[in-house]
PDB file of C-alpha atoms in Angstrom:
ATOM      1  CA  MET A   1     143.100  75.621 226.638  1.00  0.00           C
ATOM      2  CA  GLY A   2     142.158  73.145 229.379  1.00  0.00           C
ATOM      3  CA  ALA A   3     144.326  70.285 228.132  1.00  0.00           C
ATOM      4  CA  LEU A   4     146.096  69.961 231.486  1.00  0.00           C
ATOM      5  CA  ASP A   5     143.027  70.387 233.694  1.00  0.00           C
ATOM      6  CA  ASP A   6     141.894  67.418 235.749  1.00  0.00           C
ATOM      7  CA  GLU A   7     138.290  68.230 234.851  1.00  0.00           C
ATOM      8  CA  TYR A   8     137.906  69.416 231.256  1.00  0.00           C
ATOM      9  CA  MET A   9     135.196  72.099 230.965  1.00  0.00           C
ATOM     10  CA  ALA A  10     134.426  71.394 234.647  1.00  0.00           C
ATOM     11  CA  ARG A  11     132.625  68.167 233.688  1.00  0.00           C
ATOM     12  CA  GLY A  12     134.422  65.812 236.049  1.00  0.00           C
ATOM     13  CA  ARG A  13     136.584  64.031 233.469  1.00  0.00           C
ATOM     14  CA  PRO A  14     139.950  64.816 231.838  1.00  0.00           C
ATOM     15  CA  LEU A  15     140.420  65.941 228.247  1.00  0.00           C
ATOM     16  CA  ALA A  16     141.243  62.459 226.914  1.00  0.00           C
ATOM     17  CA  GLN A  17     137.866  61.071 227.978  1.00  0.00           C
ATOM     18  CA  ALA A  18     136.002  64.167 226.813  1.00  0.00           C
ATOM     19  CA  ARG A  19     137.717  64.020 223.409  1.00  0.00           C
ATOM     20  CA  VAL A  20     136.788  60.358 222.855  1.00  0.00           C
ATOM     21  CA  LEU A  21     133.188  61.127 223.851  1.00  0.00           C
ATOM     22  CA  TRP A  22     133.157  64.063 221.428  1.00  0.00           C
ATOM     23  CA  GLU A  23     134.616  62.057 218.539  1.00  0.00           C
ATOM     24  CA  ILE A  24     132.023  59.296 218.978  1.00  0.00           C
ATOM     25  CA  GLY A  25     129.323  61.917 218.562  1.00  0.00           C
ATOM     26  CA  PRO A  26     125.571  61.457 218.109  1.00  0.00           C
ATOM     27  CA  ARG A  27     126.059  59.210 215.046  1.00  0.00           C
ATOM     28  CA  GLY A  28     128.496  56.812 216.738  1.00  0.00           C
ATOM     29  CA  ALA A  29     131.883  55.728 215.402  1.00  0.00           C
ATOM     30  CA  GLU A  30     133.789  52.562 214.562  1.00  0.00           C
ATOM     31  CA  VAL A  31     136.398  51.817 217.195  1.00  0.00           C
ATOM     32  CA  ALA A  32     139.083  51.302 214.538  1.00  0.00           C
ATOM     33  CA  ALA A  33     138.277  54.693 213.001  1.00  0.00           C
ATOM     34  CA  LEU A  34     138.459  56.339 216.434  1.00  0.00           C
ATOM     35  CA  ARG A  35     141.864  54.772 217.014  1.00  0.00           C
ATOM     36  CA  ALA A  36     143.194  56.079 213.688  1.00  0.00           C
ATOM     37  CA  ARG A  37     141.644  59.530 214.019  1.00  0.00           C
ATOM     38  CA  LEU A  38     142.960  60.128 217.536  1.00  0.00           C
ATOM     39  CA  GLY A  39     146.290  58.340 217.103  1.00  0.00           C
ATOM     40  CA  LEU A  40     145.697  56.101 220.133  1.00  0.00           C
ATOM     41  CA  ASP A  41     146.943  52.560 220.644  1.00  0.00           C
ATOM     42  CA  SER A  42     144.336  49.840 221.144  1.00  0.00           C
ATOM     43  CA  GLY A  43     144.973  49.419 224.870  1.00  0.00           C
ATOM     44  CA  HIS A  44     144.659  53.120 225.694  1.00  0.00           C
ATOM     45  CA  LEU A  45     141.469  53.546 223.680  1.00  0.00           C
ATOM     46  CA  SER A  46     139.959  50.415 225.248  1.00  0.00           C
ATOM     47  CA  ARG A  47     140.616  51.802 228.730  1.00  0.00           C
ATOM     48  CA  LEU A  48     139.027  55.147 227.852  1.00  0.00           C
ATOM     49  CA  LEU A  49     135.970  53.460 226.346  1.00  0.00           C
ATOM     50  CA  ARG A  50     135.644  51.227 229.405  1.00  0.00           C
ATOM     51  CA  ILE A  51     135.565  54.280 231.688  1.00  0.00           C
ATOM     52  CA  LEU A  52     132.907  55.939 229.538  1.00  0.00           C
ATOM     53  CA  GLU A  53     130.877  52.710 229.536  1.00  0.00           C
ATOM     54  CA  THR A  54     131.114  52.460 233.319  1.00  0.00           C
ATOM     55  CA  ASP A  55     129.856  56.048 233.573  1.00  0.00           C
ATOM     56  CA  GLY A  56     126.845  55.110 231.421  1.00  0.00           C
ATOM     57  CA  LEU A  57     127.807  57.424 228.580  1.00  0.00           C
ATOM     58  CA  VAL A  58     128.795  54.926 225.876  1.00  0.00           C
ATOM     59  CA  THR A  59     128.016  51.415 224.689  1.00  0.00           C
ATOM     60  CA  VAL A  60     130.443  49.367 222.585  1.00  0.00           C
ATOM     61  CA  GLY A  61     129.348  46.411 220.494  1.00  0.00           C
ATOM     62  CA  PRO A  62     129.317  44.818 217.051  1.00  0.00           C
ATOM     63  CA  SER A  63     128.069  47.016 214.250  1.00  0.00           C
ATOM     64  CA  ASP A  64     125.322  44.530 213.339  1.00  0.00           C
ATOM     65  CA  GLN A  65     123.354  46.372 216.009  1.00  0.00           C
ATOM     66  CA  VAL A  66     123.022  49.150 213.439  1.00  0.00           C
ATOM     67  CA  GLY A  67     122.953  47.004 210.326  1.00  0.00           C
ATOM     68  CA  GLY A  68     126.677  46.810 209.645  1.00  0.00           C
ATOM     69  CA  ASP A  69     129.407  44.180 209.668  1.00  0.00           C
ATOM     70  CA  GLY A  70     129.167  42.153 212.887  1.00  0.00           C
ATOM     71  CA  ARG A  71     132.961  41.819 213.043  1.00  0.00           C
ATOM     72  CA  VAL A  72     133.388  45.595 213.384  1.00  0.00           C
ATOM     73  CA  ARG A  73     133.011  47.155 216.841  1.00  0.00           C
ATOM     74  CA  VAL A  74     131.107  50.415 217.111  1.00  0.00           C
ATOM     75  CA  ALA A  75     130.934  52.916 219.968  1.00  0.00           C
ATOM     76  CA  THR A  76     127.542  54.604 220.446  1.00  0.00           C
ATOM     77  CA  LEU A  77     126.420  57.325 222.867  1.00  0.00           C
ATOM     78  CA  THR A  78     123.667  56.502 225.333  1.00  0.00           C
ATOM     79  CA  ASP A  79     120.938  59.063 226.076  1.00  0.00           C
ATOM     80  CA  THR A  80     123.072  60.278 228.982  1.00  0.00           C
ATOM     81  CA  GLY A  81     126.086  60.402 226.683  1.00  0.00           C
ATOM     82  CA  ARG A  82     124.218  62.500 224.115  1.00  0.00           C
ATOM     83  CA  ALA A  83     123.166  64.942 226.829  1.00  0.00           C
ATOM     84  CA  GLU A  84     126.799  65.189 227.954  1.00  0.00           C
ATOM     85  CA  TRP A  85     127.910  65.742 224.341  1.00  0.00           C
ATOM     86  CA  ILE A  86     125.449  68.643 223.996  1.00  0.00           C
ATOM     87  CA  GLU A  87     126.678  70.161 227.260  1.00  0.00           C
ATOM     88  CA  LEU A  88     130.314  69.904 226.141  1.00  0.00           C
ATOM     89  CA  ASP A  89     129.392  71.600 222.862  1.00  0.00           C
ATOM     90  CA  LYS A  90     127.649  74.430 224.723  1.00  0.00           C
ATOM     91  CA  ARG A  91     130.549  74.981 227.136  1.00  0.00           C
ATOM     92  CA  SER A  92     133.089  74.827 224.313  1.00  0.00           C
ATOM     93  CA  ASP A  93     131.214  77.587 222.460  1.00  0.00           C
ATOM     94  CA  GLU A  94     131.112  79.689 225.618  1.00  0.00           C
ATOM     95  CA  PHE A  95     134.846  79.184 226.134  1.00  0.00           C
ATOM     96  CA  ALA A  96     135.592  80.218 222.539  1.00  0.00           C
ATOM     97  CA  SER A  97     133.452  83.334 222.993  1.00  0.00           C
ATOM     98  CA  SER A  98     135.360  84.239 226.161  1.00  0.00           C
ATOM     99  CA  ILE A  99     138.631  84.177 224.175  1.00  0.00           C
ATOM    100  CA  LEU A 100     137.254  86.399 221.411  1.00  0.00           C
ATOM    101  CA  GLU A 101     135.372  88.876 223.620  1.00  0.00           C
ATOM    102  CA  PRO A 102     138.364  91.021 224.689  1.00  0.00           C
ATOM    103  CA  LEU A 103     139.582  91.387 221.103  1.00  0.00           C
ATOM    104  CA  THR A 104     138.563  93.954 218.538  1.00  0.00           C
ATOM    105  CA  GLU A 105     136.724  92.746 215.443  1.00  0.00           C
ATOM    106  CA  GLN A 106     139.902  93.049 213.365  1.00  0.00           C
ATOM    107  CA  ARG A 107     141.915  90.987 215.863  1.00  0.00           C
ATOM    108  CA  ARG A 108     139.164  88.383 216.059  1.00  0.00           C
ATOM    109  CA  GLN A 109     139.353  87.954 212.303  1.00  0.00           C
ATOM    110  CA  ARG A 110     143.155  87.656 212.461  1.00  0.00           C
ATOM    111  CA  LEU A 111     142.950  85.022 215.204  1.00  0.00           C
ATOM    112  CA  VAL A 112     140.336  82.935 213.367  1.00  0.00           C
ATOM    113  CA  ALA A 113     142.248  83.182 210.076  1.00  0.00           C
ATOM    114  CA  ALA A 114     145.484  82.115 211.785  1.00  0.00           C
ATOM    115  CA  MET A 115     143.783  79.148 213.445  1.00  0.00           C
ATOM    116  CA  ALA A 116     142.238  78.086 210.137  1.00  0.00           C
ATOM    117  CA  GLU A 117     145.657  78.198 208.454  1.00  0.00           C
ATOM    118  CA  VAL A 118     147.232  76.114 211.233  1.00  0.00           C
ATOM    119  CA  GLU A 119     144.421  73.569 210.896  1.00  0.00           C
ATOM    120  CA  ARG A 120     144.881  73.354 207.107  1.00  0.00           C
ATOM    121  CA  LEU A 121     148.626  72.796 207.425  1.00  0.00           C
ATOM    122  CA  LEU A 122     148.205  70.177 210.137  1.00  0.00           C
ATOM    123  CA  VAL A 123     145.644  68.299 208.040  1.00  0.00           C
ATOM    124  CA  ALA A 124     147.962  68.458 205.010  1.00  0.00           C
ATOM    125  CA  SER A 125     150.803  66.980 207.061  1.00  0.00           C
ATOM    126  CA  MET A 126     148.605  64.067 208.145  1.00  0.00           C
ATOM    127  CA  VAL A 127     147.794  62.869 204.615  1.00  0.00           C
ATOM    128  CA  VAL A 128     149.666  59.634 203.824  1.00  0.00           C
ATOM    129  CA  ILE A 129     150.383  58.552 200.219  1.00  0.00           C
ATOM    130  CA  GLU A 130     151.451  54.956 199.630  1.00  0.00           C
ATOM    131  CA  PRO A 131     151.042  52.103 197.104  1.00  0.00           C
ATOM    132  CA  CYS A 132     147.774  50.197 197.242  1.00  0.00           C
ATOM    133  CA  PRO A 133     146.448  47.175 195.323  1.00  0.00           C
ATOM    134  CA  PRO A 134     143.858  48.332 192.766  1.00  0.00           C
ATOM    135  CA  SER A 135     141.489  45.666 194.107  1.00  0.00           C
ATOM    136  CA  ASP A 136     141.473  47.236 197.586  1.00  0.00           C
ATOM    137  CA  PRO A 137     137.956  48.521 198.459  1.00  0.00           C
ATOM    138  CA  ARG A 138     139.410  51.966 199.263  1.00  0.00           C
ATOM    139  CA  ALA A 139     141.039  52.148 195.829  1.00  0.00           C
ATOM    140  CA  ARG A 140     137.774  51.054 194.199  1.00  0.00           C
ATOM    141  CA  ALA A 141     135.925  53.796 196.092  1.00  0.00           C
ATOM    142  CA  CYS A 142     138.387  56.426 194.848  1.00  0.00           C
ATOM    143  CA  MET A 143     138.084  55.234 191.254  1.00  0.00           C
ATOM    144  CA  ARG A 144     134.295  55.463 191.494  1.00  0.00           C
ATOM    145  CA  ALA A 145     134.590  58.972 192.954  1.00  0.00           C
ATOM    146  CA  TYR A 146     136.914  59.931 190.083  1.00  0.00           C
ATOM    147  CA  ALA A 147     134.395  58.649 187.524  1.00  0.00           C
ATOM    148  CA  ARG A 148     131.504  60.491 189.200  1.00  0.00           C
ATOM    149  CA  GLU A 149     133.385  63.783 189.272  1.00  0.00           C
ATOM    150  CA  VAL A 150     134.609  63.763 185.676  1.00  0.00           C
ATOM    151  CA  ALA A 151     131.148  62.673 184.506  1.00  0.00           C
ATOM    152  CA  ARG A 152     129.811  65.804 186.155  1.00  0.00           C
ATOM    153  CA  ARG A 153     132.519  68.113 184.806  1.00  0.00           C
ATOM    154  CA  PHE A 154     133.074  66.837 181.259  1.00  0.00           C
ATOM    155  CA  ASP A 155     130.938  68.408 178.524  1.00  0.00           C
ATOM    156  CA  ASP A 156     129.647  65.029 177.333  1.00  0.00           C
ATOM    157  CA  GLY A 157     129.739  63.155 180.636  1.00  0.00           C
ATOM    158  CA  PHE A 158     132.062  60.196 181.149  1.00  0.00           C
ATOM    159  CA  ASP A 159     131.577  56.565 180.141  1.00  0.00           C
ATOM    160  CA  PRO A 160     134.472  54.356 181.367  1.00  0.00           C
ATOM    161  CA  ALA A 161     133.714  51.913 178.552  1.00  0.00           C
ATOM    162  CA  ARG A 162     134.574  54.611 175.954  1.00  0.00           C
ATOM    163  CA  SER A 163     137.722  55.792 177.692  1.00  0.00           C
ATOM    164  CA  ASN A 164     141.083  54.108 177.184  1.00  0.00           C
ATOM    165  CA  ALA A 165     141.034  51.193 179.592  1.00  0.00           C
ATOM    166  CA  VAL A 166     143.040  51.108 182.820  1.00  0.00           C
ATOM    167  CA  HIS A 167     143.032  47.486 183.981  1.00  0.00           C
ATOM    168  CA  ASP A 168     144.010  46.249 187.430  1.00  0.00           C
ATOM    169  CA  GLU A 169     146.951  44.351 185.979  1.00  0.00           C
ATOM    170  CA  ASP A 170     148.287  47.651 184.544  1.00  0.00           C
ATOM    171  CA  LEU A 171     148.598  49.045 188.068  1.00  0.00           C
ATOM    172  CA  VAL A 172     150.480  46.201 189.726  1.00  0.00           C
ATOM    173  CA  PRO A 173     154.311  46.100 189.740  1.00  0.00           C
ATOM    174  CA  PRO A 174     156.205  45.804 187.488  1.00  0.00           C
ATOM    175  CA  ALA A 175     153.555  47.046 185.027  1.00  0.00           C
ATOM    176  CA  GLY A 176     152.665  50.091 187.142  1.00  0.00           C
ATOM    177  CA  VAL A 177     151.374  51.213 190.517  1.00  0.00           C
ATOM    178  CA  LEU A 178     148.313  52.743 192.134  1.00  0.00           C
ATOM    179  CA  LEU A 179     148.924  55.223 194.939  1.00  0.00           C
ATOM    180  CA  LEU A 180     146.289  55.900 197.587  1.00  0.00           C
ATOM    181  CA  ALA A 181     146.100  59.045 199.731  1.00  0.00           C
ATOM    182  CA  THR A 182     144.544  58.585 203.171  1.00  0.00           C
ATOM    183  CA  LEU A 183     143.688  60.920 206.035  1.00  0.00           C
ATOM    184  CA  ASN A 184     143.121  59.175 209.356  1.00  0.00           C
ATOM    185  CA  ALA A 185     142.926  55.878 207.427  1.00  0.00           C
ATOM    186  CA  GLU A 186     140.119  57.226 205.198  1.00  0.00           C
ATOM    187  CA  PRO A 187     140.769  57.423 201.411  1.00  0.00           C
ATOM    188  CA  VAL A 188     140.977  61.007 200.112  1.00  0.00           C
ATOM    189  CA  GLY A 189     142.759  60.621 196.783  1.00  0.00           C
ATOM    190  CA  CYS A 190     144.406  58.355 194.242  1.00  0.00           C
ATOM    191  CA  GLY A 191     146.677  58.352 191.231  1.00  0.00           C
ATOM    192  CA  ALA A 192     148.283  55.749 188.989  1.00  0.00           C
ATOM    193  CA  VAL A 193     151.233  55.378 186.664  1.00  0.00           C
ATOM    194  CA  LYS A 194     151.519  52.813 183.873  1.00  0.00           C
ATOM    195  CA  LEU A 195     155.067  51.780 182.973  1.00  0.00           C
ATOM    196  CA  HIS A 196     154.876  51.068 179.254  1.00  0.00           C
ATOM    197  CA  ARG A 197     157.648  48.969 177.778  1.00  0.00           C
ATOM    198  CA  ASP A 198     159.712  50.963 175.254  1.00  0.00           C
ATOM    199  CA  ALA A 199     157.567  54.068 175.790  1.00  0.00           C
ATOM    200  CA  PRO A 200     157.242  56.886 178.343  1.00  0.00           C
ATOM    201  CA  ALA A 201     155.457  56.197 181.633  1.00  0.00           C
ATOM    202  CA  GLU A 202     151.843  57.387 181.688  1.00  0.00           C
ATOM    203  CA  ILE A 203     150.010  58.989 184.605  1.00  0.00           C
ATOM    204  CA  LYS A 204     146.331  58.137 184.953  1.00  0.00           C
ATOM    205  CA  ARG A 205     143.321  58.666 187.229  1.00  0.00           C
ATOM    206  CA  VAL A 206     144.630  61.425 189.503  1.00  0.00           C
ATOM    207  CA  TRP A 207     141.832  62.428 191.877  1.00  0.00           C
ATOM    208  CA  VAL A 208     141.643  64.296 195.208  1.00  0.00           C
ATOM    209  CA  ALA A 209     138.607  64.579 197.476  1.00  0.00           C
ATOM    210  CA  ASP A 210     137.015  67.977 198.132  1.00  0.00           C
ATOM    211  CA  THR A 211     137.884  67.622 201.838  1.00  0.00           C
ATOM    212  CA  VAL A 212     141.623  68.010 201.131  1.00  0.00           C
ATOM    213  CA  ARG A 213     141.621  70.189 198.025  1.00  0.00           C
ATOM    214  CA  GLY A 214     143.884  73.196 198.211  1.00  0.00           C
ATOM    215  CA  LEU A 215     146.256  71.431 200.621  1.00  0.00           C
ATOM    216  CA  GLY A 216     148.807  70.385 198.000  1.00  0.00           C
ATOM    217  CA  VAL A 217     147.724  66.732 198.003  1.00  0.00           C
ATOM    218  CA  GLY A 218     147.348  66.640 194.211  1.00  0.00           C
ATOM    219  CA  ARG A 219     150.875  67.981 193.695  1.00  0.00           C
ATOM    220  CA  ARG A 220     152.254  65.507 196.245  1.00  0.00           C
ATOM    221  CA  MET A 221     150.484  62.695 194.421  1.00  0.00           C
ATOM    222  CA  LEU A 222     151.970  63.829 191.103  1.00  0.00           C
ATOM    223  CA  ASP A 223     155.471  64.033 192.623  1.00  0.00           C
ATOM    224  CA  GLU A 224     155.158  60.511 194.083  1.00  0.00           C
ATOM    225  CA  LEU A 225     154.003  59.066 190.763  1.00  0.00           C
ATOM    226  CA  GLU A 226     156.950  60.694 188.990  1.00  0.00           C
ATOM    227  CA  ARG A 227     159.353  59.383 191.647  1.00  0.00           C
ATOM    228  CA  HIS A 228     157.967  55.873 191.211  1.00  0.00           C
ATOM    229  CA  ALA A 229     158.630  56.049 187.455  1.00  0.00           C
ATOM    230  CA  VAL A 230     162.158  57.427 187.946  1.00  0.00           C
ATOM    231  CA  ASP A 231     163.038  54.755 190.506  1.00  0.00           C
ATOM    232  CA  ARG A 232     162.154  52.106 187.927  1.00  0.00           C
ATOM    233  CA  GLY A 233     164.274  53.602 185.182  1.00  0.00           C
ATOM    234  CA  TRP A 234     161.857  55.794 183.192  1.00  0.00           C
ATOM    235  CA  THR A 235     163.123  59.178 182.052  1.00  0.00           C
ATOM    236  CA  THR A 236     159.910  60.587 180.555  1.00  0.00           C
ATOM    237  CA  VAL A 237     156.327  60.695 181.752  1.00  0.00           C
ATOM    238  CA  ARG A 238     153.216  61.857 179.939  1.00  0.00           C
ATOM    239  CA  LEU A 239     149.482  62.260 180.498  1.00  0.00           C
ATOM    240  CA  ASP A 240     146.290  63.409 178.844  1.00  0.00           C
ATOM    241  CA  THR A 241     143.510  65.507 180.331  1.00  0.00           C
ATOM    242  CA  ASN A 242     140.190  67.166 179.587  1.00  0.00           C
ATOM    243  CA  ARG A 243     139.857  70.900 178.934  1.00  0.00           C
ATOM    244  CA  ASN A 244     137.357  71.262 181.808  1.00  0.00           C
ATOM    245  CA  LEU A 245     139.905  70.155 184.432  1.00  0.00           C
ATOM    246  CA  THR A 246     141.433  73.618 184.617  1.00  0.00           C
ATOM    247  CA  GLU A 247     142.978  73.137 188.075  1.00  0.00           C
ATOM    248  CA  ALA A 248     144.743  69.961 186.920  1.00  0.00           C
ATOM    249  CA  ILE A 249     146.019  71.658 183.766  1.00  0.00           C
ATOM    250  CA  ALA A 250     147.438  74.528 185.831  1.00  0.00           C
ATOM    251  CA  MET A 251     149.113  72.049 188.195  1.00  0.00           C
ATOM    252  CA  TYR A 252     150.720  70.105 185.344  1.00  0.00           C
ATOM    253  CA  ARG A 253     152.100  73.254 183.750  1.00  0.00           C
ATOM    254  CA  SER A 254     153.478  74.557 187.044  1.00  0.00           C
ATOM    255  CA  ALA A 255     155.100  71.151 187.623  1.00  0.00           C
ATOM    256  CA  GLY A 256     157.115  71.430 184.416  1.00  0.00           C
ATOM    257  CA  TYR A 257     154.913  69.580 181.923  1.00  0.00           C
ATOM    258  CA  ARG A 258     154.871  70.875 178.348  1.00  0.00           C
ATOM    259  CA  GLU A 259     152.029  70.391 175.914  1.00  0.00           C
ATOM    260  CA  VAL A 260     152.720  67.935 173.065  1.00  0.00           C
ATOM    261  CA  GLU A 261     150.904  66.482 170.086  1.00  0.00           C
ATOM    262  CA  PRO A 262     148.294  63.789 170.851  1.00  0.00           C
ATOM    263  CA  TYR A 263     149.932  60.439 171.547  1.00  0.00           C
ATOM    264  CA  ASN A 264     146.739  58.406 171.928  1.00  0.00           C
ATOM    265  CA  ALA A 265     143.096  58.347 170.834  1.00  0.00           C
ATOM    266  CA  GLU A 266     141.550  59.067 174.245  1.00  0.00           C
ATOM    267  CA  PRO A 267     138.071  60.427 173.331  1.00  0.00           C
ATOM    268  CA  TYR A 268     137.826  62.601 176.449  1.00  0.00           C
ATOM    269  CA  ALA A 269     141.247  64.267 176.072  1.00  0.00           C
ATOM    270  CA  HIS A 270     141.877  67.767 174.752  1.00  0.00           C
ATOM    271  CA  HIS A 271     145.407  68.286 176.063  1.00  0.00           C
ATOM    272  CA  TRP A 272     148.443  65.993 176.081  1.00  0.00           C
ATOM    273  CA  PHE A 273     151.470  66.731 178.271  1.00  0.00           C
ATOM    274  CA  GLU A 274     154.985  65.356 178.671  1.00  0.00           C
ATOM    275  CA  LYS A 275     157.845  65.873 181.123  1.00  0.00           C
ATOM    276  CA  ARG A 276     161.473  64.790 181.234  1.00  0.00           C
ATOM    277  CA  LEU A 277     162.300  63.288 184.616  1.00  0.00           C
ATOM    278  CA  ALA A 278     165.566  63.974 186.431  1.00  0.00           C
ATOM    279  CA  PRO A 279     167.287  60.809 187.741  1.00  0.00           C
TER     280      PRO A 279
END
């Protein structure tokens, strides 16, 4: 695939430099985001960026140059860098075509489908789920995304003021926990569990971004929330949901939840579920 060539795509630079140039792209990229996305340590990425700067392809500076936070460094392509990016894109397309050309149409479709499946599984394996303070800006962004989505999908919209409240203090140990799912350090999902005293634990605000839907992230989030409740001594967990969230309802049922009588007065709920947790 060219990974071991001294000159990737015959452009006079190895794959590592070409990949960093590609990831910066015409819109530029924060250096910290590049480091997370490519899995590079700071020193290695700095050396690669320095080479690209010396070649006149990239500039690196504070993001206040583009109206952002001056403490954040951003890599931006120069005019020469953008021309090189376009040339890499063109040669990459030509290389992909050369791989497909000898194959029949049926084999082309099999190859593309297999590559897409590998990509999906690799992305799924890269999603990290871990506790996060509810005040974290990434957690706040996920909660806002959750509210926007359910407002769009619920029959009567969604007003957080009408819904049963979920306060920050409810999601901080020992009262509960908020879990954040990230992909390359970017938030792609969230979920919370409230640990009620003398009552079953309650799962709230499970949300997954469109970019990782269908990869099992929602089920992983549910499993982690259940494990958190079990580890703290709870033997039962419950949740409520809206009739329009059909995918969520199917997931809960497949995960062993059984429908029960309403246990709260949540105005947006149509279904209430409960599950016994194994120690």
